[in-house]
Coordinates of C-alpha atoms in Angstrom, one line a residue:
M190 CA 106.2 75.3 118.4
T191 CA 105.0 77.9 115.9
S192 CA 104.6 81.5 117.0
Q193 CA 101.2 83.2 116.6
L194 CA 103.0 86.5 115.8
I195 CA 104.2 87.2 112.3
I196 CA 106.7 90.0 111.5
P197 CA 105.4 92.1 108.6
K198 CA 107.7 92.5 105.6
G199 CA 110.0 95.5 106.0
T200 CA 109.6 95.6 109.8
K201 CA 112.9 95.4 111.6
A202 CA 113.6 94.5 115.2
H203 CA 116.0 95.8 117.8
V204 CA 117.4 94.7 121.2
F205 CA 117.7 97.4 123.9
V206 CA 119.8 96.5 126.9
V207 CA 118.3 97.2 130.4
D208 CA 118.8 95.9 133.9
R209 CA 116.6 95.2 136.9
F210 CA 116.6 98.9 137.8
S211 CA 115.7 100.4 134.4
F212 CA 113.5 97.7 132.9
P213 CA 110.4 98.5 135.1
V214 CA 110.6 102.2 134.1
H215 CA 111.0 101.4 130.4
S216 CA 108.3 98.7 130.3
H217 CA 105.7 100.6 132.3
R218 CA 106.4 104.1 131.1
L219 CA 106.8 102.9 127.5
F220 CA 110.1 104.2 126.2
C221 CA 113.7 103.1 125.5
G222 CA 116.5 105.1 126.9
V223 CA 120.2 105.0 126.0
K224 CA 123.2 106.8 127.3
D225 CA 124.8 110.1 126.1
P226 CA 128.5 109.1 125.6
R227 CA 131.2 111.6 126.5
R228 CA 133.4 110.5 123.6
E229 CA 132.2 111.4 120.1
W230 CA 134.1 108.8 118.0
G231 CA 134.2 105.1 117.8
F232 CA 131.9 102.1 118.0
S233 CA 130.5 103.0 121.4
G234 CA 130.9 106.8 121.2
K235 CA 128.2 109.4 120.6
W236 CA 128.0 109.0 116.8
G237 CA 128.2 105.2 116.9
L238 CA 125.2 105.2 119.2
Y239 CA 123.3 107.8 117.1
A240 CA 123.9 105.6 114.1
T241 CA 122.3 102.6 115.8
I242 CA 119.2 104.5 117.1
L243 CA 118.8 106.2 113.8
C244 CA 118.5 102.7 112.3
T245 CA 115.1 102.4 114.0
R246 CA 111.8 103.1 112.2
L247 CA 108.2 103.6 113.3
N248 CA 106.5 100.2 114.1
D249 CA 109.8 98.3 114.3
L250 CA 109.8 95.7 117.0
V251 CA 111.6 96.1 120.3
F252 CA 113.0 93.4 122.6
F253 CA 114.6 94.2 125.9
Y254 CA 117.6 92.2 127.1
Q255 CA 117.9 92.4 130.9
R256 CA 121.5 92.0 131.8
R257 CA 122.7 90.4 135.0
I258 CA 123.3 92.4 138.2
D259 CA 122.6 90.1 141.1
E260 CA 119.3 88.4 140.1
P261 CA 119.0 84.6 139.3
Q262 CA 119.2 83.5 135.7
E263 CA 115.5 82.9 135.3
E264 CA 114.7 86.5 136.2
R265 CA 116.8 88.1 133.4
G266 CA 117.3 87.6 129.6
F267 CA 115.2 88.6 126.6
R268 CA 111.8 90.3 127.2
G269 CA 109.2 91.6 124.9
I270 CA 107.5 92.7 122.8
Y271 CA 107.0 96.3 122.0
K272 CA 106.8 98.5 118.9
I273 CA 108.6 101.8 118.2
A274 CA 106.2 104.7 118.3
S275 CA 108.4 107.8 117.7
E276 CA 111.5 109.1 116.0
P277 CA 114.6 109.2 118.3
F278 CA 114.9 112.3 120.5
F279 CA 116.8 113.8 123.3
D280 CA 115.1 114.6 126.6
D281 CA 116.8 115.2 130.0
S282 CA 113.7 114.9 132.2
E283 CA 113.4 112.3 135.0
V284 CA 111.0 109.4 134.5
S285 CA 110.0 107.1 137.3
W286 CA 107.9 104.0 138.0
A287 CA 107.2 102.8 141.6
S288 CA 110.6 102.9 143.4
H289 CA 112.7 103.0 140.2
K290 CA 113.7 105.9 138.1
V291 CA 115.6 106.8 134.9
L292 CA 117.5 110.1 134.9
G293 CA 118.1 112.4 132.0
K294 CA 120.8 114.4 133.7
C295 CA 122.7 114.7 136.9
P296 CA 120.4 116.5 139.4
Y297 CA 123.3 118.5 140.8
C298 CA 125.4 119.7 137.8
G299 CA 123.1 119.0 134.9
S300 CA 125.6 116.7 133.1
T301 CA 124.0 114.2 130.7
F302 CA 127.0 112.0 130.5
P303 CA 126.7 108.4 131.8
E304 CA 126.9 107.9 135.6
K305 CA 129.5 105.7 137.2
M306 CA 128.1 102.8 139.2
D307 CA 129.7 100.2 141.5
F308 CA 127.3 97.2 141.7
K309 CA 129.4 95.5 144.4
K310 CA 129.4 98.5 146.7
Q311 CA 125.9 99.5 145.5
T312 CA 126.9 103.1 144.9
A313 CA 126.6 105.5 142.0
W314 CA 128.0 108.9 141.3
C315 CA 128.0 111.6 138.6
S316 CA 131.0 111.3 136.2
E317 CA 131.3 115.1 136.0
C318 CA 130.7 116.6 139.5
K319 CA 131.4 113.3 141.4
K320 CA 128.4 113.8 143.6
Q321 CA 126.6 110.7 144.8
L322 CA 123.5 109.6 142.8
E323 CA 120.7 107.2 143.7
Y324 CA 122.0 103.6 143.2
G325 CA 120.4 102.1 140.1
A326 CA 119.2 105.4 138.5
H327 CA 120.8 105.5 135.1
I328 CA 121.3 108.7 133.1
L329 CA 119.6 107.9 129.7
P330 CA 118.6 111.1 127.8
N331 CA 118.5 109.6 124.2
R332 CA 115.1 108.1 123.9
I333 CA 112.5 106.5 121.7
R334 CA 108.8 106.1 122.7
I335 CA 107.3 102.6 122.4
Q336 CA 103.9 100.8 122.4
L337 CA 103.1 97.5 123.9
Y338 CA 102.8 94.9 121.1
Q339 CA 102.6 91.6 123.0
Y340 CA 103.5 91.2 126.7
Y341 CA 105.2 88.1 128.0
E342 CA 105.6 87.7 131.7
K343 CA 108.6 85.3 131.6
S344 CA 111.9 86.2 130.0
V345 CA 114.1 84.0 127.7
D346 CA 117.3 83.2 129.6
D347 CA 120.7 82.9 128.0
N348 CA 120.8 79.1 128.0
T349 CA 117.5 78.9 126.2
A350 CA 118.4 81.6 123.8
Y351 CA 122.0 80.5 122.9
V352 CA 122.4 76.9 123.9
D353 CA 119.1 75.1 123.6
Q354 CA 119.0 73.2 120.3
T355 CA 115.3 72.3 120.3
D356 CA 114.4 75.4 118.4
P357 CA 115.8 76.0 114.9
G358 CA 118.1 78.8 114.0
T359 CA 120.7 80.8 115.9
L360 CA 120.9 84.3 117.4
W361 CA 124.0 84.7 115.3
T362 CA 124.8 88.4 115.7
M363 CA 123.8 88.5 119.4
L364 CA 125.9 85.4 120.2
F365 CA 129.1 86.8 118.8
R366 CA 128.7 90.0 120.8
K367 CA 128.3 87.9 123.9
V368 CA 131.2 85.6 123.1
Y369 CA 133.5 88.4 122.1
G370 CA 132.8 90.1 125.4
R371 CA 133.7 93.5 126.8
G372 CA 134.1 96.2 124.2
R373 CA 131.4 94.7 121.9
E374 CA 128.6 95.4 124.3
R375 CA 125.9 97.8 123.0
S376 CA 122.9 99.4 124.6
V377 CA 121.0 98.9 121.4
A378 CA 121.5 96.7 118.4
P379 CA 119.5 95.7 115.3
I380 CA 118.8 92.0 114.8
L381 CA 118.1 90.0 111.7
P382 CA 114.5 89.1 110.8
E383 CA 115.2 85.4 111.5
E384 CA 116.6 86.3 114.9
A385 CA 113.5 88.2 115.8
E386 CA 111.3 85.3 114.7
K387 CA 113.4 83.0 116.9
L388 CA 113.0 85.3 119.9
I389 CA 109.2 85.3 119.4
R390 CA 109.1 81.5 119.2
L391 CA 111.2 81.2 122.4
L392 CA 109.0 83.8 124.3
D393 CA 106.0 81.8 123.2
K394 CA 107.7 78.6 124.4
V395 CA 108.8 79.7 127.8
N396 CA 105.4 81.3 128.4
R397 CA 103.6 78.2 127.1
D398 CA 101.7 80.4 124.7
K399 CA 99.9 82.1 127.6
K400 CA 100.6 85.8 127.4
A401 CA 99.7 88.0 130.3
E402 CA 96.3 89.7 129.7
S403 CA 97.6 93.2 130.4
L404 CA 100.4 95.3 131.7
E405 CA 99.8 98.3 133.8
F406 CA 101.5 101.3 132.2
D407 CA 101.6 105.1 132.2
P408 CA 103.0 106.4 128.9
Y409 CA 105.9 108.8 129.3
V410 CA 105.5 112.2 127.7
P411 CA 108.7 114.1 126.9
T412 CA 109.0 117.6 128.4
E413 CA 111.8 119.1 126.4
K414 CA 112.1 116.9 123.3
R415 CA 114.9 117.6 120.9
A416 CA 115.2 115.7 117.6
I417 CA 118.4 113.7 117.0
K418 CA 119.8 114.8 113.7
V419 CA 123.1 114.1 111.9
D420 CA 125.5 117.0 111.6
L421 CA 127.8 116.4 108.7
G422 CA 129.8 119.5 109.5
P423 CA 131.2 122.1 107.0
G424 CA 133.0 119.5 104.9
P425 CA 134.5 118.4 102.7
K426 CA 135.0 115.4 104.9
V427 CA 133.0 114.2 107.9
K428 CA 134.7 114.5 111.3
Y429 CA 134.3 110.8 112.2
E430 CA 133.5 107.6 110.3
H431 CA 130.4 107.0 112.5
V432 CA 129.0 110.4 111.5
L433 CA 128.9 108.9 108.0
Q434 CA 127.4 105.7 109.3
A435 CA 124.7 107.7 111.2
W436 CA 123.8 109.6 107.9
F437 CA 123.4 106.2 106.1
M438 CA 121.2 104.8 108.8
E439 CA 119.0 107.9 108.7
N440 CA 118.7 108.0 104.9
I441 CA 119.4 104.5 103.5
D442 CA 115.7 103.9 102.7
K443 CA 115.0 107.4 101.4
D444 CA 115.7 106.9 97.7
F445 CA 118.8 109.1 97.9
P446 CA 120.5 109.8 94.5
V447 CA 123.2 107.3 93.6
L448 CA 122.4 105.1 96.6
K449 CA 119.1 104.0 95.1
D450 CA 121.1 102.9 92.0
I451 CA 123.1 100.6 94.2
L452 CA 120.4 99.4 96.6
G453 CA 117.5 99.0 94.1
P454 CA 113.8 99.6 94.6
K455 CA 112.7 100.5 98.1
K456 CA 109.9 98.0 97.9
D457 CA 112.4 95.2 97.8
L458 CA 114.4 96.4 100.8
E459 CA 113.7 93.7 103.4
W460 CA 116.0 94.9 106.2
F461 CA 119.1 97.1 107.0
G462 CA 121.3 97.4 110.0
N463 CA 124.7 98.7 111.1
E464 CA 127.7 97.3 113.0
I465 CA 126.7 93.7 112.2
I466 CA 129.0 91.2 113.8
Y467 CA 129.4 88.0 111.7
G468 CA 132.5 86.3 113.3
I469 CA 133.6 85.0 116.7
G470 CA 136.6 87.3 116.8
G471 CA 134.4 90.4 116.6
D472 CA 134.6 90.6 112.8
K473 CA 131.9 92.9 111.5
V474 CA 130.6 94.9 108.5
D475 CA 129.6 98.6 108.8
I476 CA 126.3 98.3 107.1
L477 CA 124.3 95.3 105.8
T478 CA 121.1 95.3 103.7
L479 CA 118.8 92.5 102.6
H480 CA 116.6 92.5 99.6
M481 CA 113.7 90.3 98.5
E482 CA 112.2 89.3 95.2
D483 CA 108.9 87.4 95.1
N484 CA 109.1 87.2 99.0
I485 CA 112.4 85.3 98.9
R486 CA 115.7 86.8 100.0
R487 CA 117.7 87.1 96.8
R488 CA 120.3 89.8 97.3
S489 CA 122.4 91.4 100.1
T490 CA 124.6 94.5 100.1
V491 CA 127.6 95.1 102.3
I492 CA 128.7 98.7 102.7
E493 CA 132.1 99.5 104.3
L494 CA 132.8 103.1 105.2
K495 CA 135.9 105.3 105.5
D496 CA 135.7 108.9 106.6
G497 CA 139.0 109.5 104.7
E498 CA 140.9 107.6 102.1
V499 CA 140.1 104.0 101.1
G500 CA 143.3 102.0 100.9
K501 CA 144.4 98.7 99.4
Q502 CA 143.8 96.8 102.7
D503 CA 140.3 98.1 102.9
V504 CA 139.5 96.6 99.5
K505 CA 141.1 93.3 100.4
Q506 CA 138.8 92.8 103.4
I507 CA 136.0 92.0 100.9
E508 CA 137.7 88.6 100.5
R509 CA 137.6 88.1 104.3
Y510 CA 133.9 88.8 104.9
S511 CA 132.3 87.5 101.7
Y512 CA 132.0 83.8 102.6
W513 CA 130.9 84.4 106.2
V514 CA 128.4 87.1 105.5
S515 CA 127.0 84.9 102.8
Q516 CA 126.3 82.3 105.4
L517 CA 124.9 84.8 107.8
V518 CA 122.2 85.9 105.4
T519 CA 121.3 82.5 104.0
A520 CA 121.7 79.9 106.8
N521 CA 118.6 80.7 108.8
A522 CA 116.4 82.8 106.4
K523 CA 112.7 82.3 107.1
E524 CA 112.0 81.3 103.5
R525 CA 114.7 78.8 102.6
I526 CA 117.0 80.2 99.9
Q527 CA 117.0 77.1 97.7
S528 CA 119.6 77.9 95.1
H529 CA 121.1 81.4 94.7
L530 CA 121.8 84.8 96.3
T531 CA 123.8 87.8 95.1
L532 CA 126.2 89.7 97.4
Q533 CA 127.2 93.2 96.4
P534 CA 130.2 94.7 98.2
V535 CA 130.4 98.6 98.3
L536 CA 133.2 100.7 99.6
V537 CA 132.6 104.4 100.5
G538 CA 135.3 106.9 101.2
F539 CA 136.3 110.5 100.7
D540 CA 138.9 109.3 98.2
F541 CA 140.6 106.1 96.9
T542 CA 144.3 105.5 96.7
T543 CA 145.8 104.5 93.4
E544 CA 146.6 101.1 94.8
A545 CA 143.0 100.7 96.1
L546 CA 141.5 101.5 92.7
S547 CA 143.9 99.1 91.0
V548 CA 142.8 96.3 93.2
L549 CA 139.1 97.3 92.8
N550 CA 139.3 97.3 89.0
G551 CA 141.0 93.9 89.1
M552 CA 138.2 92.2 91.1
Q553 CA 135.7 90.3 89.0
Q554 CA 132.4 88.7 89.7
R555 CA 132.7 85.2 91.0
N556 CA 130.6 82.4 92.5
I557 CA 131.1 80.5 95.7
N558 CA 129.1 77.4 96.8
I559 CA 127.9 76.9 100.4
E560 CA 127.1 73.2 101.1
Y561 CA 124.4 73.1 103.8
P562 CA 123.0 69.8 105.2
W563 CA 119.7 70.7 103.4
G564 CA 121.3 71.6 100.1
K565 CA 123.7 73.8 98.1
V566 CA 123.4 77.6 97.8
T567 CA 125.4 79.4 95.1
I568 CA 126.5 82.9 96.1
T569 CA 127.4 85.4 93.3
I570 CA 129.9 87.9 94.7
M571 CA 129.5 90.9 92.4
A572 CA 132.5 93.1 91.4
P573 CA 132.8 95.7 94.2
I574 CA 131.5 99.3 93.8
G575 CA 133.6 102.3 94.8
L576 CA 131.7 105.4 96.0
K577 CA 133.2 108.8 96.8
Y578 CA 131.5 111.3 99.0
E579 CA 131.9 115.0 99.6
V580 CA 130.2 117.3 102.1
Q581 CA 129.3 120.9 101.1
D582 CA 127.3 123.3 103.3
G583 CA 126.1 120.4 105.5
K584 CA 124.9 118.3 102.6
I585 CA 126.4 115.2 101.1
E586 CA 126.9 114.1 97.5
F587 CA 128.2 110.8 96.0
D588 CA 130.0 109.9 92.8
F589 CA 131.3 106.6 91.6
A590 CA 135.0 105.9 91.9
K591 CA 134.2 102.5 90.4
P592 CA 130.7 102.1 89.1
P593 CA 128.5 99.0 89.2
S594 CA 129.3 96.3 86.7
K595 CA 126.9 96.1 83.7

């Protein structure tokens, strides 16, 4: 079954995680809300979350994934479809729909940190003042406004999304988060263009191409909106690696000096995302970009980040990810990559050890072949690029530790 909806070139898609309590508020009041982590560092900390929501752009598509609490399988899963209608912002106001509500802060102490919830006992409490909160009312002050794009009444359950083989392709990056389990869960994640196309096809299929005529909604209007911006600090290094990642997600498509020499023309940038899992053990790359030529995916860039010094082992991980990332970006591409794709590894750090530079300078361009049932694709792994950064007065500058090969 072919979907009626086509994703425009350059439009990305994201999955926001909800549950049966928050989904009615998000879908009818037209916004996405995510937590305000207490911890600043790490994959699921404040700056890791900021990096992911700063990956969003106006008119990107939004799918919701309704996770399980106690409802049957057919009443949870992937839901859609919406479009992003604002830049990310912080607002601690309360938003409600019918009997459900999303909080922006604890009504007693004003804390915006995530609540604690016991689904078995059906109780909730503030993680700061410990006072009891309404069960099911999540504290989600980091937000993005959305618009309805195409409403589907029925959701795509996990078996249809991950197990059913009657629809081509795989939800590769989402599947590995699910398989890897606790610790890889995210309240929002970018998905590849081919993954978004698959979700649209599946939503069409389970709804038998009969979309609901309308959805009642009352668009939420922020009361004390505050823009989410990246604070690089005084320098010369960033405080955490994910601060650097957040900066990249905010600026990767802005033709920033040096970066544009690596990524190429903005018009060819098909897609970008952060924290992309490619392996069943939770193996991931920090940043992945896809580039098109003549409407065919021809190039991909992998950017690995270090807030401090890049070492020898950081360079050697290029060998580990090259083959599997090459499969990730070619296996299910919408327009079949018939013969060739170029993969460019990039390492970014405040400095490089002598050993790291020695290994970098010794790595040459090479080819690998991937034998698919439908044919062979040759991947050219380019010699890696080394990039040094420095922060001064809240601004960042880059210089080559190892420039691109000519």
